[in-house]
Every structure is written in structure tokens, then in C-alpha cells.
Amino acid sequence: MPIMRTKDENKKEALFRATIKLVNEIGFASSSVSKIAKEANVSPSTLYVFFDNKEDLLVSTYVEIKTQLAHALLENFDDTLPIRDIIRNGWYSVFNYVSEHPDEAAYMEQFSNSPYSELVDKAVVEREFVPFGNVMVKGIEQKIIKDVDISILAAFIFNPLFRLANPRLCAELEMNEEKLEQAFGMAWDAIKL
Amino acid sequence: MPIMRTKDENKKEALFRATIKLVNEIGFASSSVSKIAKEANVSPSTLYVFFDNKEDLLVSTYVEIKTQLAHALLENFDDTLPIRDIIRNGWYSVFNYVSEHPDEAAYMEQFSNSPYSELVDKAVVEREFVPFGNVMVKGIEQKIIKDVDISILAAFIFNPLFRLANPRLCAELEMNEEKLEQAFGMAWDAIKL
DNA sequence: GGCATAATAAAACGTTCATTCGTTTATGTC
DNA sequence: GACATAAACGAATGAACGTTTTATTATGCC
């Protein structure tokens, strides 16, 4: 019979949000545990109830975001559609996620370009994206998509997208529906046979 | 009549290299001034002879790399070639630079995705890439390239390239001549009309 | 060779860091 | 409502931080 006070998951959520905000504003180097805790209205020591240490906080924040992104990608996933439509849906889903969550996207980019990324269990993260990868394999088999490594295909589909949707990298550029369809057209032209 | 001891520019060079190495290995957060100085075999205070502060060191390192990259890009620049060949030469020049200088490339990516990037005078950096941008404008005018913002074009040409040439992001994938020509073909398909 | 000067270094500065400690507070069960 | 428990906290920890101060070394010119 466990008698215990329950953890307040709002605090974990607040710590995630504080981490994302601070790391985007002042970077990994200046984002101290005490600043993050203060931003989340939590005591520094309380942070250690939810995370083993600072590193664990940063890595967990990344995995949390990446999982959200995977769910967004697979939300409208429909295996029965033509391959181009499946990929188009996925592309738009990711674009929408990145547009609606610019802070999460910026954190993701900053994190994955830093040495912290080596601490992530990649198998766990990539597992979420398998269905989408399978579609590309199917597209190759059906001679619809160029016969190239999946990671090359993914690079052409998603890398420009992240740049375009990221205000830090493309501040001057605001996307509208026309530009968006153009951009997907370019991504598709790159990978289609 | 100036009587003075000359600065040892080798030390500035060593500090650049130490910064790149350490930031890639342990990130901005852990790369302290004293560690960088030790890696460069220099006293911490000597660092301040060459740079105003840590921030200046990090930004200067980035600008130095970006300038090197621009020179690599423009080295084989030949205005008289067909547009596709000009862009192909530039693409290969950048790929070669990134392949031969993976540490510099990784630093560049990590830096430009961090808040430090806001400290860079973008006009100074972008000026170096103007000739290449002009080629793309010419390509649009001649109806060879899609009529899209230059930053969208650049995103499709260079973003996948950085990912493919970066061992941190594509560890499992080794590029050979065939894959390379495939990859450029994809980039060109994306932007060509 | 000696002097002026800046490059260089070692040590010290106050501050902030990540983490832990000791205590208090809130909650689920009886 | 009282008890047991873990959540939550503020304060304290020593280490490391970026930078400055102070002292020494090496160099170019007379």
C-alpha cells in the first residue's frame, strides 16, 4: 500500500517550456539550472525530482519534442493514398508543426547540431518515423522515387523545410500558401524519378 | 618610430583551431576560456590580446570559417559557363570544403543554429556570396530556374548538402562519386524549371 | 648591449555554476 | 484527523567560470 504525495506533472511541463525558451534566447552555455528553475517557477532542487541532472533535462526535452513531431507527422498518415499524397501530407504536417511550434523547432535544431545529440538513443527516436520511411521504400520499388539512400531522400524533403519555417534562419521570408506549394513542389521534384 | 614586439599570429590560428575542436567535442556550454586556452597552448589572458572576450572569440571563429567557405565557393567561379555548370561547380566546391573540413563545417552548423548567430554582422558575411546569388537571379531571368526567393533556392541547394557531408548527421552514410552526382542531380531537379 | 614596449603568463578576482543537504509542506491512506 | 511519505524548497557546497590585475619575458630599434 503505497502512501505518497503525487508528483506535479505541471512542473515537469513547465520545466520543459522554460528549457526551450531559455536555450533559444540565451543558448546552452548561459542556460543554467537556476535560471531554468526560476523561469519555471520551481526551486532548483525540485528540478532534480524530475530529472537526474542538467544533461538529462536537456536530452529529455529534445526527445519530448521529437516525439511530438513524429505524432504530428503520423496524425494524418493514410497508407491507402497515392505515394505523392502521403509524402505531401507528411511534409505539410511537419511544416505546420514547425510553424506552430517555432520554439520547439529551434530547440530541436540547436540540440541536434550540438554534441548533446550524441546522448540520444537514436533507435528510440527513429522508430517513430519508420512508417514514413516505409512509404519512401515503396516509392522506390514502384519506380516513383529515385533509388537513393533514405537519408538522402529525407535530407531533400525535410532539411529545406526546417530552414524555411525557421524565423531565425529565414527572418525576412514569410511563407504563404503559394510559396508553400512551390516549396513542396521543389522537394518532390528533387526526389521523384 | 614604433618599438614593439610583434604578435604571434600562430597563436590566433591555434585559438581558432582549439575553439573549433572543443566546441565540437563538448559544446558551447562546456568550452570554457581556460580549456580553449589550454588546448591552444596559450595562457587564458593571452587570449584577450587577440579577442575582446569569449563571445568575440566564438563569433570571430565563425566569421573566419564562413569567409573560408565563401572563398572555396568562388575559387572556381566562372561567369562564362552555362548556368547549370556554374551552380554545379559551386555545389561541388562547397561539398569538397565541407568534406575536407568537417570540424569547421560542424562548428558552422552548431554556431548558426545557436543564439550566437544573432551577433554576426550578416551583411558582411552575405556580401561574399553575392556573385553566386547573381547567377541564380540570371537563371530565373533566363527561365532556367524556378522563380522563387533566392533563400528558398539556396535552401534546396545547400541544406541537404551540409547534412550529407556532415558525419555527425549522416554517420552511416559514406558518399562516393555516384551518390554525389545523384545528390547534385536532386538539388538541380529541385530548382530547375 | 640596453632600452622601450607589447606579448605573454601566473595568480587572483568576484561571480555563478551544478548539485546536495536539511527542513518543511502537502497529499493519499487509514 | 493523524500518520507516513515523498514532493518541494531555500540555503549552502566546492568547483569552475570569465575576466582583470600584476609581473615577467621576448623582441625590434637605437
Short mmCIF file of C-alpha atoms (C1' of nucleotides) in Angstrom, two decimals:
data_model
loop_
_atom_site.label_atom_id
_atom_site.label_comp_id
_atom_site.label_asym_id
_atom_site.label_seq_id
_atom_site.Cartn_x
_atom_site.Cartn_y
_atom_site.Cartn_z
CA MET A 1 0.00 0.00 0.00
CA PRO A 2 1.99 3.00 -1.27
CA ILE A 3 1.42 6.16 0.67
CA MET A 4 2.98 9.06 -1.13
CA ARG A 5 2.44 12.53 -2.33
CA THR A 6 1.94 12.64 -6.10
CA LYS A 7 4.32 14.44 -8.42
CA ASP A 8 3.01 17.59 -10.04
CA GLU A 9 3.40 16.91 -13.76
CA ASN A 10 2.64 20.56 -14.47
CA LYS A 11 6.07 21.30 -13.07
CA LYS A 12 7.73 18.91 -15.48
CA GLU A 13 5.84 20.57 -18.30
CA ALA A 14 6.86 24.00 -17.02
CA LEU A 15 10.48 22.87 -16.88
CA PHE A 16 10.31 21.70 -20.49
CA ARG A 17 8.89 25.01 -21.59
CA ALA A 18 11.39 27.01 -19.56
CA THR A 19 14.26 25.00 -21.01
CA ILE A 20 13.09 25.55 -24.57
CA LYS A 21 12.56 29.25 -24.03
CA LEU A 22 15.85 29.94 -22.29
CA VAL A 23 18.02 27.80 -24.55
CA ASN A 24 16.55 29.58 -27.57
CA GLU A 25 17.08 33.00 -26.06
CA ILE A 26 20.49 32.67 -24.45
CA GLY A 27 21.86 29.31 -25.66
CA PHE A 28 23.09 26.20 -23.89
CA ALA A 29 26.10 27.98 -22.43
CA SER A 30 24.11 30.55 -20.46
CA SER A 31 21.09 28.42 -19.58
CA SER A 32 21.92 27.45 -16.04
CA VAL A 33 19.83 25.16 -13.90
CA SER A 34 18.94 28.00 -11.56
CA LYS A 35 17.78 30.23 -14.42
CA ILE A 36 15.68 27.44 -15.90
CA ALA A 37 14.19 26.66 -12.50
CA LYS A 38 13.38 30.33 -11.88
CA GLU A 39 11.77 30.62 -15.34
CA ALA A 40 9.62 27.59 -14.48
CA ASN A 41 8.77 28.97 -11.01
CA VAL A 42 10.35 25.98 -9.35
CA SER A 43 13.17 25.51 -6.92
CA PRO A 44 16.46 24.35 -8.45
CA SER A 45 16.41 21.30 -6.23
CA THR A 46 12.89 20.39 -7.33
CA LEU A 47 14.24 20.03 -10.85
CA TYR A 48 16.17 17.02 -9.61
CA VAL A 49 12.93 15.29 -8.66
CA PHE A 50 12.04 15.09 -12.33
CA PHE A 51 15.46 14.81 -13.96
CA ASP A 52 18.72 13.14 -12.99
CA ASN A 53 20.79 16.17 -13.87
CA LYS A 54 21.02 19.07 -16.30
CA GLU A 55 22.07 16.83 -19.18
CA ASP A 56 19.05 14.59 -18.61
CA LEU A 57 16.81 17.66 -18.65
CA LEU A 58 18.20 18.82 -22.00
CA VAL A 59 18.07 15.40 -23.61
CA SER A 60 14.57 14.68 -22.30
CA THR A 61 13.37 17.98 -23.66
CA TYR A 62 14.68 17.04 -27.09
CA VAL A 63 13.15 13.58 -27.06
CA GLU A 64 9.83 15.05 -25.95
CA ILE A 65 9.79 17.48 -28.88
CA LYS A 66 10.91 14.87 -31.39
CA THR A 67 8.14 12.55 -30.24
CA GLN A 68 5.58 15.32 -30.63
CA LEU A 69 6.86 15.93 -34.13
CA ALA A 70 6.58 12.25 -35.02
CA HIS A 71 3.00 12.21 -33.79
CA ALA A 72 2.21 15.28 -35.88
CA LEU A 73 3.76 13.58 -38.89
CA LEU A 74 1.73 10.40 -38.44
CA GLU A 75 -1.54 12.07 -37.45
CA ASN A 76 -2.91 12.29 -40.99
CA PHE A 77 -0.97 9.30 -42.19
CA ASP A 78 -3.02 7.30 -44.69
CA ASP A 79 -1.35 4.31 -46.27
CA THR A 80 -4.00 3.97 -48.96
CA LEU A 81 -3.33 7.29 -50.67
CA PRO A 82 -1.01 7.64 -53.68
CA ILE A 83 2.60 7.91 -52.61
CA ARG A 84 2.97 11.54 -53.59
CA ASP A 85 -0.05 12.44 -51.47
CA ILE A 86 1.23 10.54 -48.45
CA ILE A 87 4.51 12.39 -48.64
CA ARG A 88 2.79 15.69 -49.31
CA ASN A 89 0.59 15.21 -46.24
CA GLY A 90 3.63 14.40 -44.14
CA TRP A 91 5.52 17.38 -45.48
CA TYR A 92 2.64 19.73 -44.67
CA SER A 93 2.18 18.17 -41.24
CA VAL A 94 5.81 18.82 -40.40
CA PHE A 95 5.66 22.33 -41.82
CA ASN A 96 2.59 23.08 -39.73
CA TYR A 97 4.18 21.69 -36.60
CA VAL A 98 7.30 23.76 -37.12
CA SER A 99 5.29 26.89 -37.90
CA GLU A 100 3.05 26.48 -34.90
CA HIS A 101 5.90 25.48 -32.58
CA PRO A 102 8.82 27.64 -33.69
CA ASP A 103 10.44 27.49 -30.26
CA GLU A 104 10.34 23.70 -30.17
CA ALA A 105 11.71 23.57 -33.71
CA ALA A 106 14.53 25.96 -32.91
CA TYR A 107 15.45 23.95 -29.83
CA MET A 108 15.42 20.77 -31.88
CA GLU A 109 17.76 22.24 -34.46
CA GLN A 110 20.09 23.70 -31.88
CA PHE A 111 20.17 20.46 -29.96
CA SER A 112 20.67 18.14 -32.91
CA ASN A 113 23.58 20.24 -34.13
CA SER A 114 25.28 20.11 -30.73
CA PRO A 115 27.31 17.34 -29.09
CA TYR A 116 24.34 16.70 -26.80
CA SER A 117 22.76 14.87 -29.75
CA GLU A 118 25.18 12.01 -29.18
CA LEU A 119 23.49 11.28 -25.86
CA VAL A 120 20.16 10.45 -27.51
CA ASP A 121 19.13 6.87 -28.04
CA LYS A 122 18.63 7.17 -31.77
CA ALA A 123 16.84 3.85 -32.14
CA VAL A 124 14.04 5.10 -29.89
CA VAL A 125 13.60 8.31 -31.81
CA GLU A 126 13.86 6.83 -35.29
CA ARG A 127 11.37 4.10 -34.51
CA GLU A 128 8.63 6.72 -34.58
CA PHE A 129 9.44 7.67 -38.16
CA VAL A 130 9.53 4.14 -39.58
CA PRO A 131 6.09 4.20 -41.27
CA PHE A 132 7.09 7.28 -43.22
CA GLY A 133 10.37 5.69 -44.23
CA ASN A 134 8.50 2.63 -45.47
CA VAL A 135 6.47 4.81 -47.81
CA MET A 136 9.66 6.03 -49.42
CA VAL A 137 10.91 2.47 -49.82
CA LYS A 138 7.61 1.61 -51.50
CA GLY A 139 8.02 4.64 -53.77
CA ILE A 140 11.44 3.41 -54.83
CA GLU A 141 10.12 -0.08 -55.54
CA GLN A 142 7.32 1.37 -57.63
CA LYS A 143 9.85 3.48 -59.59
CA ILE A 144 8.16 6.66 -58.46
CA ILE A 145 11.05 7.91 -56.32
CA LYS A 146 14.76 7.96 -57.12
CA ASP A 147 16.68 4.91 -55.91
CA VAL A 148 18.85 6.68 -53.35
CA ASP A 149 19.54 6.16 -49.64
CA ILE A 150 16.57 7.06 -47.48
CA SER A 151 18.65 9.57 -45.55
CA ILE A 152 19.42 11.42 -48.79
CA LEU A 153 15.74 11.49 -49.65
CA ALA A 154 14.86 12.69 -46.17
CA ALA A 155 17.53 15.37 -46.38
CA PHE A 156 15.95 16.82 -49.51
CA ILE A 157 12.40 16.62 -48.22
CA PHE A 158 12.80 17.94 -44.70
CA ASN A 159 16.00 19.96 -44.45
CA PRO A 160 14.96 22.90 -46.61
CA LEU A 161 11.59 22.82 -44.87
CA PHE A 162 13.14 23.34 -41.45
CA ARG A 163 15.15 26.24 -42.77
CA LEU A 164 12.18 27.88 -44.45
CA ALA A 165 9.91 27.51 -41.44
CA ASN A 166 12.55 28.74 -39.02
CA PRO A 167 12.30 32.50 -38.49
CA ARG A 168 15.84 32.67 -37.13
CA LEU A 169 17.25 31.37 -40.41
CA CYS A 170 14.75 32.98 -42.77
CA ALA A 171 13.66 36.08 -40.92
CA GLU A 172 12.91 38.17 -43.97
CA LEU A 173 10.92 35.44 -45.66
CA GLU A 174 7.27 34.92 -44.81
CA MET A 175 5.63 31.87 -46.30
CA ASN A 176 2.20 31.99 -47.92
CA GLU A 177 0.19 29.18 -49.50
CA GLU A 178 1.65 29.80 -52.94
CA LYS A 179 5.27 29.72 -51.75
CA LEU A 180 4.47 26.69 -49.65
CA GLU A 181 3.12 24.71 -52.58
CA GLN A 182 6.14 25.84 -54.62
CA ALA A 183 8.45 24.64 -51.89
CA PHE A 184 6.81 21.23 -51.69
CA GLY A 185 6.91 21.04 -55.48
CA MET A 186 10.66 21.57 -55.31
CA ALA A 187 11.08 18.90 -52.66
CA TRP A 188 9.04 16.50 -54.74
CA ASP A 189 10.96 17.33 -57.93
CA ALA A 190 14.16 16.53 -56.05
CA ILE A 191 13.10 13.02 -55.06
CA LYS A 192 10.73 11.95 -57.84
CA LEU A 193 12.10 9.78 -60.61
CA MET B 1 59.33 55.07 -34.53
CA PRO B 2 57.32 52.18 -33.14
CA ILE B 3 59.21 49.91 -30.82
CA MET B 4 57.16 46.84 -30.18
CA ARG B 5 57.14 43.13 -30.03
CA THR B 6 55.12 41.52 -32.84
CA LYS B 7 52.01 39.49 -32.16
CA ASP B 8 52.31 35.80 -32.84
CA GLU B 9 49.55 35.13 -35.36
CA ASN B 10 50.16 31.42 -34.97
CA LYS B 11 48.51 31.78 -31.58
CA LYS B 12 45.41 33.34 -33.06
CA GLU B 13 45.30 30.46 -35.52
CA ALA B 14 45.81 27.98 -32.68
CA LEU B 15 42.97 29.59 -30.74
CA PHE B 16 40.66 29.26 -33.73
CA ARG B 17 41.53 25.59 -34.09
CA ALA B 18 41.19 24.92 -30.36
CA THR B 19 37.79 26.64 -30.32
CA ILE B 20 36.52 24.58 -33.24
CA LYS B 21 37.81 21.34 -31.76
CA LEU B 22 36.49 21.87 -28.26
CA VAL B 23 33.11 23.26 -29.25
CA ASN B 24 32.58 20.25 -31.50
CA GLU B 25 33.62 17.80 -28.83
CA ILE B 26 31.99 19.23 -25.72
CA GLY B 27 29.71 22.02 -26.97
CA PHE B 28 29.44 25.71 -26.21
CA ALA B 29 28.32 25.13 -22.65
CA SER B 30 31.46 23.26 -21.58
CA SER B 31 34.01 25.07 -23.73
CA SER B 32 35.44 27.44 -21.18
CA VAL B 33 38.04 30.07 -21.93
CA SER B 34 40.60 28.25 -19.84
CA LYS B 35 40.02 24.94 -21.63
CA ILE B 36 40.28 26.60 -25.03
CA ALA B 37 43.46 28.39 -23.99
CA LYS B 38 44.97 25.18 -22.67
CA GLU B 39 44.07 23.33 -25.87
CA ALA B 40 45.80 26.10 -27.84
CA ASN B 41 48.84 26.05 -25.52
CA VAL B 42 48.26 29.65 -24.57
CA SER B 43 47.57 31.45 -21.33
CA PRO B 44 43.95 32.44 -20.76
CA SER B 45 44.95 36.07 -20.53
CA THR B 46 46.80 35.91 -23.84
CA LEU B 47 43.50 35.05 -25.44
CA TYR B 48 42.36 38.55 -24.54
CA VAL B 49 45.18 40.05 -26.61
CA PHE B 50 43.55 38.65 -29.71
CA PHE B 51 39.86 38.79 -28.77
CA ASP B 52 37.74 41.18 -26.71
CA ASN B 53 36.05 38.38 -24.82
CA LYS B 54 34.75 34.85 -25.18
CA GLU B 55 31.82 35.94 -27.31
CA ASP B 56 34.16 37.73 -29.70
CA LEU B 57 36.28 34.59 -29.97
CA LEU B 58 33.29 32.44 -30.88
CA VAL B 59 31.87 34.93 -33.37
CA SER B 60 35.27 35.58 -34.97
CA THR B 61 35.81 31.85 -35.37
CA TYR B 62 32.51 31.58 -37.20
CA VAL B 63 33.19 34.53 -39.49
CA GLU B 64 36.64 33.13 -40.28
CA ILE B 65 35.16 29.78 -41.34
CA LYS B 66 32.34 31.36 -43.31
CA THR B 67 34.84 33.51 -45.19
CA GLN B 68 36.95 30.46 -46.00
CA LEU B 69 33.84 28.74 -47.32
CA ALA B 70 32.96 31.71 -49.49
CA HIS B 71 36.47 31.69 -50.95
CA ALA B 72 36.20 27.98 -51.67
CA LEU B 73 32.87 28.60 -53.37
CA LEU B 74 34.24 31.37 -55.58
CA GLU B 75 37.59 29.77 -56.32
CA ASN B 76 36.44 28.02 -59.49
CA PHE B 77 33.77 30.57 -60.23
CA ASP B 78 33.47 31.12 -63.98
CA ASP B 79 30.77 33.52 -65.11
CA THR B 80 31.03 32.42 -68.74
CA LEU B 81 29.91 28.81 -68.18
CA PRO B 82 26.31 27.66 -68.61
CA ILE B 83 24.28 28.35 -65.51
CA ARG B 84 23.89 24.71 -64.55
CA ASP B 85 27.67 24.27 -64.68
CA ILE B 86 28.32 27.35 -62.57
CA ILE B 87 25.97 26.07 -59.91
CA ARG B 88 27.34 22.55 -60.20
CA ASN B 89 30.88 23.84 -59.69
CA GLY B 90 29.78 25.83 -56.67
CA TRP B 91 27.93 22.87 -55.23
CA TYR B 92 30.95 20.62 -55.61
CA SER B 93 33.26 23.28 -54.18
CA VAL B 94 31.12 23.56 -51.08
CA PHE B 95 30.84 19.79 -50.77
CA ASN B 96 34.60 19.45 -51.02
CA TYR B 97 35.17 22.16 -48.45
CA VAL B 98 32.75 20.54 -46.02
CA SER B 99 34.24 17.08 -46.61
CA GLU B 100 37.80 18.29 -46.16
CA HIS B 101 36.93 20.49 -43.17
CA PRO B 102 34.33 18.53 -41.25
CA ASP B 103 35.24 20.23 -37.98
CA GLU B 104 34.82 23.69 -39.44
CA ALA B 105 31.53 22.64 -41.01
CA ALA B 106 30.23 21.18 -37.77
CA TYR B 107 31.20 24.34 -35.89
CA MET B 108 29.46 26.45 -38.53
CA GLU B 109 26.25 24.46 -38.20
CA GLN B 110 26.31 24.45 -34.43
CA PHE B 111 27.01 28.18 -34.33
CA SER B 112 24.42 29.22 -36.90
CA ASN B 113 21.74 27.26 -35.05
CA SER B 114 22.58 28.94 -31.75
CA PRO B 115 21.66 32.38 -30.44
CA TYR B 116 25.28 33.43 -31.02
CA SER B 117 24.35 33.72 -34.70
CA GLU B 118 22.45 36.90 -33.91
CA LEU B 119 25.73 38.60 -33.05
CA VAL B 120 27.10 38.23 -36.56
CA ASP B 121 27.02 41.15 -38.95
CA LYS B 122 25.10 39.36 -41.66
CA ALA B 123 25.74 41.98 -44.33
CA VAL B 124 29.48 41.33 -44.08
CA VAL B 125 29.07 37.56 -44.42
CA GLU B 126 26.45 37.62 -47.18
CA ARG B 127 28.47 40.05 -49.28
CA GLU B 128 30.88 37.23 -50.04
CA PHE B 129 28.14 35.11 -51.56
CA VAL B 130 26.67 37.80 -53.81
CA PRO B 131 28.24 36.59 -57.10
CA PHE B 132 26.69 33.18 -56.61
CA GLY B 133 23.32 34.74 -55.82
CA ASN B 134 23.53 36.77 -59.01
CA VAL B 135 23.90 33.58 -61.02
CA MET B 136 20.65 32.31 -59.62
CA VAL B 137 18.92 35.59 -60.47
CA LYS B 138 20.24 35.26 -64.01
CA GLY B 139 18.95 31.69 -64.12
CA ILE B 140 15.49 32.88 -63.13
CA GLU B 141 15.53 35.62 -65.78
CA GLN B 142 16.54 33.09 -68.42
CA LYS B 143 13.71 30.77 -67.33
CA ILE B 144 16.17 28.05 -66.40
CA ILE B 145 15.49 28.15 -62.68
CA LYS B 146 12.17 28.34 -60.83
CA ASP B 147 11.03 31.87 -59.98
CA VAL B 148 11.27 31.55 -56.20
CA ASP B 149 13.00 33.55 -53.48
CA ILE B 150 16.77 33.14 -53.55
CA SER B 151 16.76 31.89 -49.97
CA ILE B 152 14.40 29.07 -50.96
CA LEU B 153 16.67 28.12 -53.83
CA ALA B 154 19.71 28.24 -51.59
CA ALA B 155 17.92 26.11 -49.00
CA PHE B 156 17.36 23.36 -51.55
CA ILE B 157 20.85 23.52 -52.99
CA PHE B 158 22.96 23.73 -49.87
CA ASN B 159 20.96 22.45 -46.92
CA PRO B 160 20.81 18.78 -47.90
CA LEU B 161 24.46 19.04 -48.88
CA PHE B 162 25.53 20.10 -45.41
CA ARG B 163 23.59 17.26 -43.91
CA LEU B 164 25.02 14.67 -46.28
CA ALA B 165 28.59 15.85 -45.83
CA ASN B 166 28.30 16.04 -42.05
CA PRO B 167 29.35 12.78 -40.39
CA ARG B 168 27.52 13.70 -37.18
CA LEU B 169 24.21 13.80 -39.02
CA CYS B 170 24.86 11.06 -41.56
CA ALA B 171 27.31 8.79 -39.83
CA GLU B 172 26.31 5.59 -41.56
CA LEU B 173 26.36 7.15 -44.99
CA GLU B 174 29.58 7.44 -46.94
CA MET B 175 29.45 9.39 -50.15
CA ASN B 176 31.04 8.17 -53.36
CA GLU B 177 31.17 9.81 -56.78
CA GLU B 178 27.97 8.15 -57.92
CA LYS B 179 25.95 9.18 -54.87
CA LEU B 180 27.44 12.64 -55.13
CA GLU B 181 26.32 13.13 -58.72
CA GLN B 182 22.91 11.74 -57.75
CA ALA B 183 22.69 14.22 -54.90
CA PHE B 184 23.58 17.16 -57.10
CA GLY B 185 21.07 15.90 -59.67
CA MET B 186 18.43 16.03 -56.98
CA ALA B 187 19.39 19.54 -55.95
CA TRP B 188 19.27 20.64 -59.56
CA ASP B 189 15.91 18.93 -60.16
CA ALA B 190 14.56 20.85 -57.20
CA ILE B 191 15.47 24.27 -58.54
CA LYS B 192 15.37 23.83 -62.34
CA LEU B 193 12.27 24.98 -64.18
"C1'" DG C 1 74.00 45.81 -25.46
"C1'" DG C 2 70.34 48.34 -23.42
"C1'" DC C 3 66.04 50.42 -23.51
"C1'" DA C 4 61.17 50.73 -24.52
"C1'" DT C 5 57.22 48.25 -25.39
"C1'" DA C 6 53.98 44.91 -26.14
"C1'" DA C 7 53.32 39.97 -25.92
"C1'" DT C 8 52.74 36.57 -22.64
"C1'" DA C 9 51.98 34.34 -18.37
"C1'" DA C 10 50.55 33.30 -13.45
"C1'" DA C 11 47.72 34.28 -9.99
"C1'" DA C 12 43.77 36.36 -8.07
"C1'" DC C 13 39.10 38.49 -8.61
"C1'" DG C 14 34.17 38.21 -7.60
"C1'" DT C 15 30.53 35.61 -9.61
"C1'" DT C 16 27.95 31.87 -11.00
"C1'" DC C 17 27.78 27.12 -11.74
"C1'" DA C 18 25.52 22.17 -10.89
"C1'" DT C 19 24.34 19.70 -7.28
"C1'" DT C 20 23.31 18.33 -2.37
"C1'" DC C 21 21.63 18.91 2.33
"C1'" DG C 22 18.39 19.60 5.90
"C1'" DT C 23 13.98 21.03 6.54
"C1'" DT C 24 9.21 22.00 5.65
"C1'" DT C 25 4.89 21.22 3.18
"C1'" DA C 26 1.28 18.81 1.02
"C1'" DT C 27 -1.13 14.67 -0.03
"C1'" DG C 28 -3.14 9.79 -0.10
"C1'" DT C 29 -4.42 6.16 3.14
"C1'" DC C 30 -6.06 4.53 7.36
"C1'" DG D 1 -7.82 13.82 11.78
"C1'" DA D 2 -3.22 11.62 12.27
"C1'" DC D 3 0.37 9.37 10.16
"C1'" DA D 4 3.70 8.18 6.66
"C1'" DT D 5 5.87 9.53 2.69
"C1'" DA D 6 7.73 11.88 -0.99
"C1'" DA D 7 7.40 16.38 -3.14
"C1'" DA D 8 9.18 20.82 -2.71
"C1'" DC D 9 12.05 24.26 -1.02
"C1'" DG D 10 15.94 27.66 0.42
"C1'" DA D 11 20.39 27.69 1.64
"C1'" DA D 12 24.90 26.02 1.36
"C1'" DT D 13 28.60 23.49 -1.10
"C1'" DG D 14 33.07 23.48 -3.50
"C1'" DA D 15 34.38 23.86 -8.15
"C1'" DA D 16 34.74 26.30 -12.22
"C1'" DC D 17 33.56 30.30 -14.69
"C1'" DG D 18 35.10 34.79 -17.50
"C1'" DT D 19 37.90 38.43 -16.81
"C1'" DT D 20 41.43 41.58 -14.69
"C1'" DT D 21 45.49 42.63 -12.36
"C1'" DT D 22 50.17 42.18 -11.75
"C1'" DA D 23 54.52 40.55 -13.05
"C1'" DT D 24 57.71 38.66 -16.41
"C1'" DT D 25 59.62 37.69 -20.94
"C1'" DA D 26 60.93 38.44 -25.54
"C1'" DT D 27 61.54 41.41 -29.40
"C1'" DG D 28 62.68 45.44 -32.59
"C1'" DC D 29 65.36 49.68 -32.73
"C1'" DC D 30 69.00 52.93 -31.10
#
